[in-house]
């Protein structure tokens, strides 16, 4: 049996590919017992505990803005997920992992170290938007520029691909999670009520928008009144959310524009003709494709399964080493990351 595995260690979700498909897809969250330092819960269970833990337990999101923020927690989480997918049999798999574009060698090294200490060997790295393009069977073997924008939870990765590799790749430290934080701040400001980020994320997914909705709806959520410390429910509506979320969306658009300004004009022109490929969970934000289309003056092509493009691409690259053979792309591995 093959022991190669692919992993997309996302800020939001960890996805693992093994054999012929995605075998695990769980939140990148772990709950640690502060007294013993031992893990108490992983994945969905740990995610539910965010903002609900006691003094004794802490829920940690070990990946922040696409890079490892808590090494120990990352290692424990990866070890658990490796064990879940491989049982006891599979030992030290060869691993391909997705990383954001243009992160420093130190940060790349930290991903490799975390994977190796969790049991992986021969770790090689692939930029997430490149993996997404492979997952979508996009042809980027010609000199023509193909642009991919991947909006995750903590990053927005922008890549221009051509000649079988990356012509330009930039990772902005901002993604769908910024909407959640903005919604938390809004409710606090407007109602003096504190809500958790999980509640904010639920609001965003249910009635949030960056394009006015035809039908205005409200949603009632529970929080804590900051004056009297008592539970209080508040109602937020789509019009408020539009206004709040647009602040974050504008910032995102400005950053994307800045990347385009520094990209060869011919490549941007190609994108104007063929359209920009939009992926990642943040692309599911209601109205996002239309907003980007309007503001960037480019055709935007949303994809069918934005959450799994990257991991599917890694799977394809693992099963077919020819995928990137003709380009000037070279997978980086540990030897390339030696740091003085
Ligand atoms: P990452 O690569 O960082 O793990 P993903 O590509 O899995 O992230 O996307 C996760 C982000 O997408 C989260 O911020 C989540 O709230 C957001 N998201 C997922 N589904 C939706 C939806 N239907 N509407 C708005 N945002 C969504
Ligand atoms: Mg991602």
CSV table of C-alpha atoms and ligand atoms in Angstrom, one decimal:
chain,number,residue,atom,x,y,z
A,1,UNK,CA,0.0,0.0,0.0
A,2,UNK,CA,1.2,3.5,-0.8
A,3,UNK,CA,2.0,5.6,2.2
A,4,UNK,CA,2.1,9.0,0.6
A,5,UNK,CA,-0.2,11.5,2.1
A,6,UNK,CA,-1.1,15.1,1.2
A,7,UNK,CA,-2.1,17.7,3.7
A,8,UNK,CA,-3.7,21.1,3.6
A,9,UNK,CA,-3.0,22.4,7.1
A,10,UNK,CA,-5.4,25.4,6.7
A,11,UNK,CA,-6.0,28.1,9.3
A,12,UNK,CA,-9.6,26.9,9.4
A,13,UNK,CA,-9.5,23.3,8.3
A,14,UNK,CA,-7.0,20.5,8.1
A,15,UNK,CA,-7.5,18.2,5.1
A,16,UNK,CA,-5.6,15.0,4.5
A,17,UNK,CA,-5.4,13.1,1.2
A,18,UNK,CA,-4.4,9.4,1.2
A,19,UNK,CA,-4.7,6.8,-1.5
A,20,UNK,CA,-7.3,8.0,-3.9
A,21,UNK,CA,-9.2,10.6,-1.9
A,22,UNK,CA,-9.7,13.0,1.0
A,23,UNK,CA,-9.7,10.9,4.2
A,24,UNK,CA,-10.0,13.6,6.8
A,25,UNK,CA,-11.4,17.1,7.0
A,26,UNK,CA,-11.5,18.6,10.5
A,27,UNK,CA,-11.1,22.0,12.1
A,28,UNK,CA,-7.5,23.0,12.9
A,29,UNK,CA,-8.3,23.3,16.6
A,30,UNK,CA,-7.0,21.5,19.7
A,31,UNK,CA,-8.0,21.9,23.3
A,32,UNK,CA,-5.2,21.6,25.8
A,33,UNK,CA,-5.4,20.9,29.5
A,34,UNK,CA,-3.3,23.7,31.0
A,35,UNK,CA,-2.3,21.8,34.1
A,36,UNK,CA,-0.9,18.7,32.4
A,37,UNK,CA,-0.2,20.2,28.9
A,38,UNK,CA,-2.0,17.2,27.4
A,39,UNK,CA,-4.6,17.4,24.7
A,40,UNK,CA,-8.2,17.1,25.7
A,41,UNK,CA,-10.1,17.4,22.5
A,42,UNK,CA,-9.4,17.8,18.7
A,43,UNK,CA,-11.2,19.1,15.7
A,44,UNK,CA,-15.0,19.7,15.8
A,45,UNK,CA,-15.1,19.1,19.5
A,46,UNK,CA,-12.3,21.5,20.2
A,47,UNK,CA,-13.8,24.0,17.8
A,48,UNK,CA,-17.1,24.0,19.8
A,49,UNK,CA,-15.0,24.8,22.9
A,50,UNK,CA,-13.6,28.1,21.5
A,51,UNK,CA,-14.6,30.8,23.8
A,52,UNK,CA,-16.3,28.3,26.1
A,53,UNK,CA,-13.3,26.8,27.9
A,54,UNK,CA,-12.6,27.1,31.6
A,55,UNK,CA,-9.3,28.3,33.2
A,56,UNK,CA,-8.1,24.8,33.0
A,57,UNK,CA,-8.7,24.1,29.3
A,58,UNK,CA,-7.7,26.3,26.4
A,59,UNK,CA,-8.8,25.8,22.8
A,60,UNK,CA,-5.9,26.7,20.5
A,61,UNK,CA,-5.9,27.3,16.7
A,62,UNK,CA,-2.3,26.4,16.0
A,63,UNK,CA,-2.3,27.9,12.5
A,64,UNK,CA,-2.8,31.6,12.2
A,65,UNK,CA,-2.8,33.5,8.9
A,66,UNK,CA,-1.6,30.3,7.2
A,67,UNK,CA,1.5,29.8,9.3
A,68,UNK,CA,2.2,27.9,12.5
A,69,UNK,CA,1.6,30.1,15.5
A,70,UNK,CA,1.8,27.4,18.2
A,71,UNK,CA,4.3,24.8,17.3
A,72,UNK,CA,3.5,22.4,20.1
A,73,UNK,CA,-0.2,22.4,19.5
A,74,UNK,CA,0.3,22.0,15.8
A,75,UNK,CA,2.5,19.0,16.4
A,76,UNK,CA,0.0,17.3,18.8
A,77,UNK,CA,-2.9,18.0,16.4
A,78,UNK,CA,-1.0,16.6,13.4
A,79,UNK,CA,0.1,13.5,15.3
A,80,UNK,CA,-3.5,12.8,16.2
A,81,UNK,CA,-4.8,13.3,12.7
A,82,UNK,CA,-2.0,11.1,11.2
A,83,UNK,CA,-3.0,8.4,13.6
A,84,UNK,CA,-6.6,8.7,12.7
A,85,UNK,CA,-6.0,8.3,9.0
A,86,UNK,CA,-3.4,5.6,9.2
A,87,UNK,CA,-4.2,3.6,12.2
A,88,UNK,CA,-1.2,1.8,13.7
A,89,UNK,CA,0.1,0.4,10.4
A,90,UNK,CA,1.2,3.3,8.3
A,91,UNK,CA,4.6,4.5,9.5
A,92,UNK,CA,6.3,7.7,8.5
A,93,UNK,CA,4.5,8.6,5.2
A,94,UNK,CA,6.0,10.7,2.5
A,95,UNK,CA,4.2,14.0,2.7
A,96,UNK,CA,3.2,16.9,0.5
A,97,UNK,CA,1.9,20.0,2.3
A,98,UNK,CA,0.3,23.2,1.1
A,99,UNK,CA,1.8,26.5,2.2
A,100,UNK,CA,0.8,30.1,1.6
A,101,UNK,CA,2.7,31.9,-1.1
A,102,UNK,CA,5.8,33.9,-0.3
A,103,UNK,CA,6.1,32.9,3.4
A,104,UNK,CA,9.6,33.1,4.9
A,105,UNK,CA,12.0,30.2,4.9
A,106,UNK,CA,11.8,30.1,8.7
A,107,UNK,CA,8.0,29.7,8.5
A,108,UNK,CA,8.3,27.0,5.9
A,109,UNK,CA,10.8,25.3,8.0
A,110,UNK,CA,8.4,25.4,11.0
A,111,UNK,CA,5.7,23.6,8.9
A,112,UNK,CA,8.2,20.9,7.9
A,113,UNK,CA,9.4,20.5,11.5
A,114,UNK,CA,5.9,20.1,12.8
A,115,UNK,CA,5.1,17.5,10.2
A,116,UNK,CA,8.3,15.6,10.8
A,117,UNK,CA,7.9,15.5,14.5
A,118,UNK,CA,4.4,14.3,14.0
A,119,UNK,CA,5.8,11.4,12.0
A,120,UNK,CA,6.0,12.5,8.4
A,121,UNK,CA,9.1,12.0,6.3
A,122,UNK,CA,10.3,13.5,3.0
A,123,UNK,CA,8.1,16.5,3.4
A,124,UNK,CA,7.8,18.6,0.3
A,125,UNK,CA,6.0,21.9,-0.1
A,126,UNK,CA,3.6,23.3,-2.6
A,127,UNK,CA,2.0,26.8,-2.7
A,128,UNK,CA,-1.7,26.5,-2.0
A,129,UNK,CA,-2.9,28.4,-5.1
A,130,UNK,CA,-0.7,26.3,-7.4
A,131,UNK,CA,-2.2,23.2,-5.8
A,132,UNK,CA,-5.7,24.6,-6.3
A,133,UNK,CA,-5.0,25.1,-10.0
A,134,UNK,CA,-3.9,21.5,-10.4
A,135,UNK,CA,-7.0,20.4,-8.5
A,136,UNK,CA,-9.1,22.3,-11.0
A,137,UNK,CA,-7.2,20.9,-14.0
A,138,UNK,CA,-6.4,24.5,-15.1
A,139,UNK,CA,-3.8,24.6,-17.9
A,140,UNK,CA,-1.0,26.9,-16.9
A,141,UNK,CA,1.7,25.4,-19.1
A,142,UNK,CA,1.7,28.3,-21.6
A,143,UNK,CA,3.2,31.8,-21.1
A,144,UNK,CA,-0.3,33.1,-20.7
A,145,UNK,CA,-1.0,34.2,-17.1
A,146,UNK,CA,-3.6,32.5,-15.1
A,147,UNK,CA,-4.7,34.1,-11.8
A,148,UNK,CA,-5.9,32.2,-8.8
A,149,UNK,CA,-7.3,33.9,-5.7
A,150,UNK,CA,-7.8,31.7,-2.6
A,151,UNK,CA,-9.6,33.3,0.3
A,152,UNK,CA,-9.1,31.1,3.3
A,153,UNK,CA,-9.8,32.0,7.0
A,154,UNK,CA,-6.6,33.8,7.8
A,155,UNK,CA,-5.1,34.5,4.4
A,156,UNK,CA,-5.9,35.5,0.9
A,157,UNK,CA,-3.5,33.9,-1.5
A,158,UNK,CA,-3.0,35.5,-4.9
A,159,UNK,CA,-1.0,33.7,-7.5
A,160,UNK,CA,-0.3,34.3,-11.2
A,161,UNK,CA,0.7,31.1,-12.9
A,162,UNK,CA,2.4,30.6,-16.2
A,163,UNK,CA,4.9,28.4,-18.0
A,164,UNK,CA,4.0,25.5,-15.6
A,165,UNK,CA,5.0,27.4,-12.4
A,166,UNK,CA,4.4,30.5,-10.3
A,167,UNK,CA,5.1,33.8,-11.9
A,168,UNK,CA,4.0,35.7,-8.8
A,169,UNK,CA,2.6,34.6,-5.5
A,170,UNK,CA,1.5,36.8,-2.6
A,171,UNK,CA,-0.2,35.9,0.7
A,172,UNK,CA,-2.2,38.6,2.5
A,173,UNK,CA,-2.7,38.0,6.2
A,174,UNK,CA,-6.5,38.4,5.9
A,175,UNK,CA,-9.4,36.2,5.0
A,176,UNK,CA,-12.9,35.1,5.9
A,177,UNK,CA,-12.0,35.2,9.6
A,178,UNK,CA,-11.7,39.0,9.4
A,179,UNK,CA,-15.5,39.2,8.7
A,180,UNK,CA,-16.2,37.3,12.0
A,181,UNK,CA,-14.0,39.6,14.0
A,182,UNK,CA,-15.7,42.6,12.4
A,183,UNK,CA,-19.1,41.3,13.3
A,184,UNK,CA,-18.1,40.7,16.9
A,185,UNK,CA,-16.9,44.3,17.1
A,186,UNK,CA,-20.0,45.6,15.5
A,187,UNK,CA,-22.4,43.8,18.0
A,188,UNK,CA,-20.3,45.1,20.9
A,189,UNK,CA,-20.3,48.7,19.6
A,190,UNK,CA,-24.0,48.7,18.6
A,191,UNK,CA,-25.6,46.8,21.5
A,192,UNK,CA,-23.0,46.6,24.2
A,193,UNK,CA,-23.3,42.8,23.9
A,194,UNK,CA,-20.4,40.4,23.6
A,195,UNK,CA,-20.8,37.5,21.2
A,196,UNK,CA,-18.2,34.8,20.4
A,197,UNK,CA,-16.4,34.4,17.1
A,198,UNK,CA,-18.3,31.1,16.5
A,199,UNK,CA,-21.6,33.0,16.7
A,200,UNK,CA,-20.3,35.7,14.4
A,201,UNK,CA,-19.2,33.0,11.9
A,202,UNK,CA,-22.6,31.5,12.0
A,203,UNK,CA,-24.2,34.9,11.4
A,204,UNK,CA,-21.9,35.5,8.5
A,205,UNK,CA,-22.6,32.1,6.8
A,206,UNK,CA,-26.3,32.4,7.4
A,207,UNK,CA,-27.2,36.0,6.5
A,208,UNK,CA,-23.9,37.8,5.9
A,209,UNK,CA,-23.3,39.5,2.6
A,210,UNK,CA,-21.0,41.8,0.6
A,211,UNK,CA,-23.8,42.4,-1.9
A,212,UNK,CA,-27.2,43.7,-0.7
A,213,UNK,CA,-29.6,40.8,-0.4
A,214,UNK,CA,-32.9,41.0,-2.3
A,215,UNK,CA,-34.7,39.9,0.8
A,216,UNK,CA,-33.8,41.5,4.1
A,217,UNK,CA,-33.7,39.1,7.0
A,218,UNK,CA,-32.7,39.2,10.6
A,219,UNK,CA,-31.2,36.7,12.9
A,220,UNK,CA,-31.4,36.5,16.7
A,221,UNK,CA,-28.3,35.4,18.6
A,222,UNK,CA,-27.3,35.2,22.3
A,223,UNK,CA,-24.6,37.1,23.9
A,224,UNK,CA,-23.5,38.7,27.1
A,225,UNK,CA,-24.6,42.2,28.1
A,226,UNK,CA,-21.4,44.1,29.0
A,227,UNK,CA,-23.1,46.5,31.4
A,228,UNK,CA,-24.9,44.0,33.7
A,229,UNK,CA,-23.1,40.8,32.8
A,230,UNK,CA,-26.5,39.1,32.0
A,231,UNK,CA,-27.3,37.0,29.0
A,232,UNK,CA,-29.0,39.0,26.3
A,233,UNK,CA,-30.3,38.2,22.8
A,234,UNK,CA,-29.8,40.6,20.0
A,235,UNK,CA,-31.1,40.7,16.4
A,236,UNK,CA,-28.8,41.6,13.5
A,237,UNK,CA,-30.0,42.0,10.0
A,238,UNK,CA,-28.6,41.8,6.5
A,239,UNK,CA,-28.5,45.5,5.9
A,240,UNK,CA,-26.3,46.0,9.0
A,241,UNK,CA,-24.1,43.1,8.0
A,242,UNK,CA,-23.6,44.4,4.5
A,243,UNK,CA,-22.3,47.7,5.9
A,244,UNK,CA,-20.1,46.0,8.4
A,245,UNK,CA,-18.7,43.3,6.1
A,246,UNK,CA,-18.0,45.8,3.3
A,247,UNK,CA,-15.3,47.5,5.5
A,248,UNK,CA,-13.4,44.2,5.5
A,249,UNK,CA,-14.1,43.5,1.9
A,250,UNK,CA,-12.8,46.9,0.8
A,251,UNK,CA,-9.6,46.3,2.6
A,252,UNK,CA,-9.3,42.9,0.9
A,253,UNK,CA,-9.9,44.4,-2.5
A,254,UNK,CA,-7.3,47.1,-1.9
A,255,UNK,CA,-4.7,44.5,-1.1
A,256,UNK,CA,-5.5,42.4,-4.1
A,257,UNK,CA,-5.3,45.5,-6.3
A,258,UNK,CA,-1.8,46.3,-4.8
A,259,UNK,CA,-0.6,42.8,-5.9
A,260,UNK,CA,-1.9,43.3,-9.4
A,261,UNK,CA,-0.1,46.7,-9.6
A,262,UNK,CA,3.1,44.8,-9.0
A,263,UNK,CA,2.4,42.1,-11.6
A,264,UNK,CA,3.4,42.2,-15.2
A,265,UNK,CA,0.7,44.1,-17.2
A,266,UNK,CA,0.5,41.4,-19.8
A,267,UNK,CA,-0.4,38.8,-17.2
A,268,UNK,CA,-3.1,41.0,-15.7
A,269,UNK,CA,-4.4,41.5,-19.3
A,270,UNK,CA,-4.6,37.8,-19.8
A,271,UNK,CA,-6.7,37.5,-16.6
A,272,UNK,CA,-9.0,40.3,-17.8
A,273,UNK,CA,-9.7,38.1,-20.8
A,274,UNK,CA,-9.9,34.7,-19.2
A,275,UNK,CA,-11.1,35.6,-15.8
A,276,UNK,CA,-9.8,35.1,-12.3
A,277,UNK,CA,-10.3,31.8,-10.6
A,278,UNK,CA,-11.8,32.3,-7.2
A,279,UNK,CA,-11.5,29.6,-4.5
A,280,UNK,CA,-11.3,29.0,-0.8
A,281,UNK,CA,-14.1,29.1,1.8
A,282,UNK,CA,-14.2,32.9,1.9
A,283,UNK,CA,-15.3,32.8,-1.8
A,284,UNK,CA,-18.6,31.4,-0.5
A,285,UNK,CA,-19.4,34.7,1.2
A,286,UNK,CA,-22.6,35.9,-0.3
A,287,UNK,CA,-21.9,38.3,-3.2
A,288,UNK,CA,-18.1,37.9,-3.1
A,289,UNK,CA,-17.6,36.9,-6.8
A,290,UNK,CA,-19.8,39.7,-8.0
A,291,UNK,CA,-18.1,42.3,-5.8
A,292,UNK,CA,-14.6,41.3,-7.0
A,293,UNK,CA,-15.8,41.3,-10.5
A,294,UNK,CA,-17.2,44.8,-10.2
A,295,UNK,CA,-14.3,46.3,-8.3
A,296,UNK,CA,-11.4,44.6,-10.0
A,297,UNK,CA,-12.9,45.0,-13.4
A,298,UNK,CA,-12.2,41.4,-14.2
A,299,UNK,CA,-14.3,38.4,-14.9
A,300,UNK,CA,-14.5,36.2,-11.8
A,301,UNK,CA,-14.9,32.4,-12.1
A,302,UNK,CA,-16.1,30.8,-8.9
A,303,UNK,CA,-15.3,27.1,-8.7
A,304,UNK,CA,-17.6,24.1,-7.8
A,305,UNK,CA,-15.9,22.9,-4.6
A,306,UNK,CA,-13.9,25.8,-3.3
A,307,UNK,CA,-13.1,24.1,0.0
A,308,UNK,CA,-11.4,21.1,-1.5
A,309,UNK,CA,-9.5,22.5,-4.6
A,310,UNK,CA,-6.1,22.6,-2.8
A,311,UNK,CA,-6.3,19.2,-1.2
A,312,UNK,CA,-7.6,17.6,-4.5
A,313,UNK,CA,-4.6,19.3,-6.3
A,314,UNK,CA,-2.2,17.8,-3.8
A,315,UNK,CA,-3.8,14.4,-4.3
A,316,UNK,CA,-3.3,14.7,-8.1
A,317,UNK,CA,0.3,15.9,-7.7
A,318,UNK,CA,1.0,12.9,-5.4
A,319,UNK,CA,-0.5,10.4,-7.7
A,320,UNK,CA,1.0,11.8,-10.9
A,321,UNK,CA,4.5,13.1,-10.5
A,322,UNK,CA,4.3,14.3,-14.1
A,323,UNK,CA,1.9,17.1,-13.3
A,324,UNK,CA,4.5,19.7,-12.8
A,325,UNK,CA,7.3,18.1,-14.8
A,326,UNK,CA,7.3,20.3,-17.8
A,327,UNK,CA,7.3,23.5,-16.0
A,328,UNK,CA,10.2,25.3,-14.3
A,329,UNK,CA,8.6,24.5,-11.0
A,330,UNK,CA,10.6,22.5,-8.5
A,331,UNK,CA,9.1,21.1,-5.3
A,332,UNK,CA,11.0,22.3,-2.3
A,333,UNK,CA,12.1,20.0,0.4
A,334,UNK,CA,14.0,20.2,3.6
A,335,UNK,CA,17.4,20.5,1.9
A,336,UNK,CA,16.3,23.7,0.3
A,337,UNK,CA,15.3,25.2,3.5
A,338,UNK,CA,18.6,25.2,5.3
A,339,UNK,CA,18.8,28.4,7.2
A,340,UNK,CA,22.1,30.0,8.2
B,1,LIG,P1,-8.4,27.7,5.3
B,1,LIG,O1,-7.7,27.3,4.0
B,1,LIG,O2,-7.9,28.9,6.0
B,1,LIG,O3,-8.4,26.5,6.2
B,1,LIG,P2,-11.0,27.4,4.0
B,1,LIG,O4,-10.7,27.6,2.6
B,1,LIG,O5,-11.3,26.1,4.5
B,1,LIG,O6,-9.9,28.1,5.0
B,1,LIG,O7,-12.2,28.5,4.3
B,1,LIG,C1,-12.6,28.8,5.6
B,1,LIG,C2,-13.2,30.1,5.7
B,1,LIG,O8,-14.3,30.2,4.8
B,1,LIG,C3,-13.7,30.4,7.1
B,1,LIG,O9,-13.4,31.8,7.4
B,1,LIG,C4,-15.2,30.2,6.9
B,1,LIG,O10,-16.0,31.0,7.8
B,1,LIG,C5,-15.4,30.7,5.5
B,1,LIG,N1,-16.7,30.1,4.9
B,1,LIG,C6,-17.0,28.8,4.7
B,1,LIG,N2,-18.2,28.6,4.2
B,1,LIG,C7,-18.7,29.9,4.1
B,1,LIG,C8,-20.0,30.4,3.6
B,1,LIG,N3,-20.9,29.6,3.2
B,1,LIG,N4,-20.1,31.7,3.7
B,1,LIG,C9,-19.1,32.6,4.1
B,1,LIG,N5,-17.9,32.1,4.5
B,1,LIG,C10,-17.7,30.8,4.5
B,2,LIG,MG1,-6.7,27.1,2.4
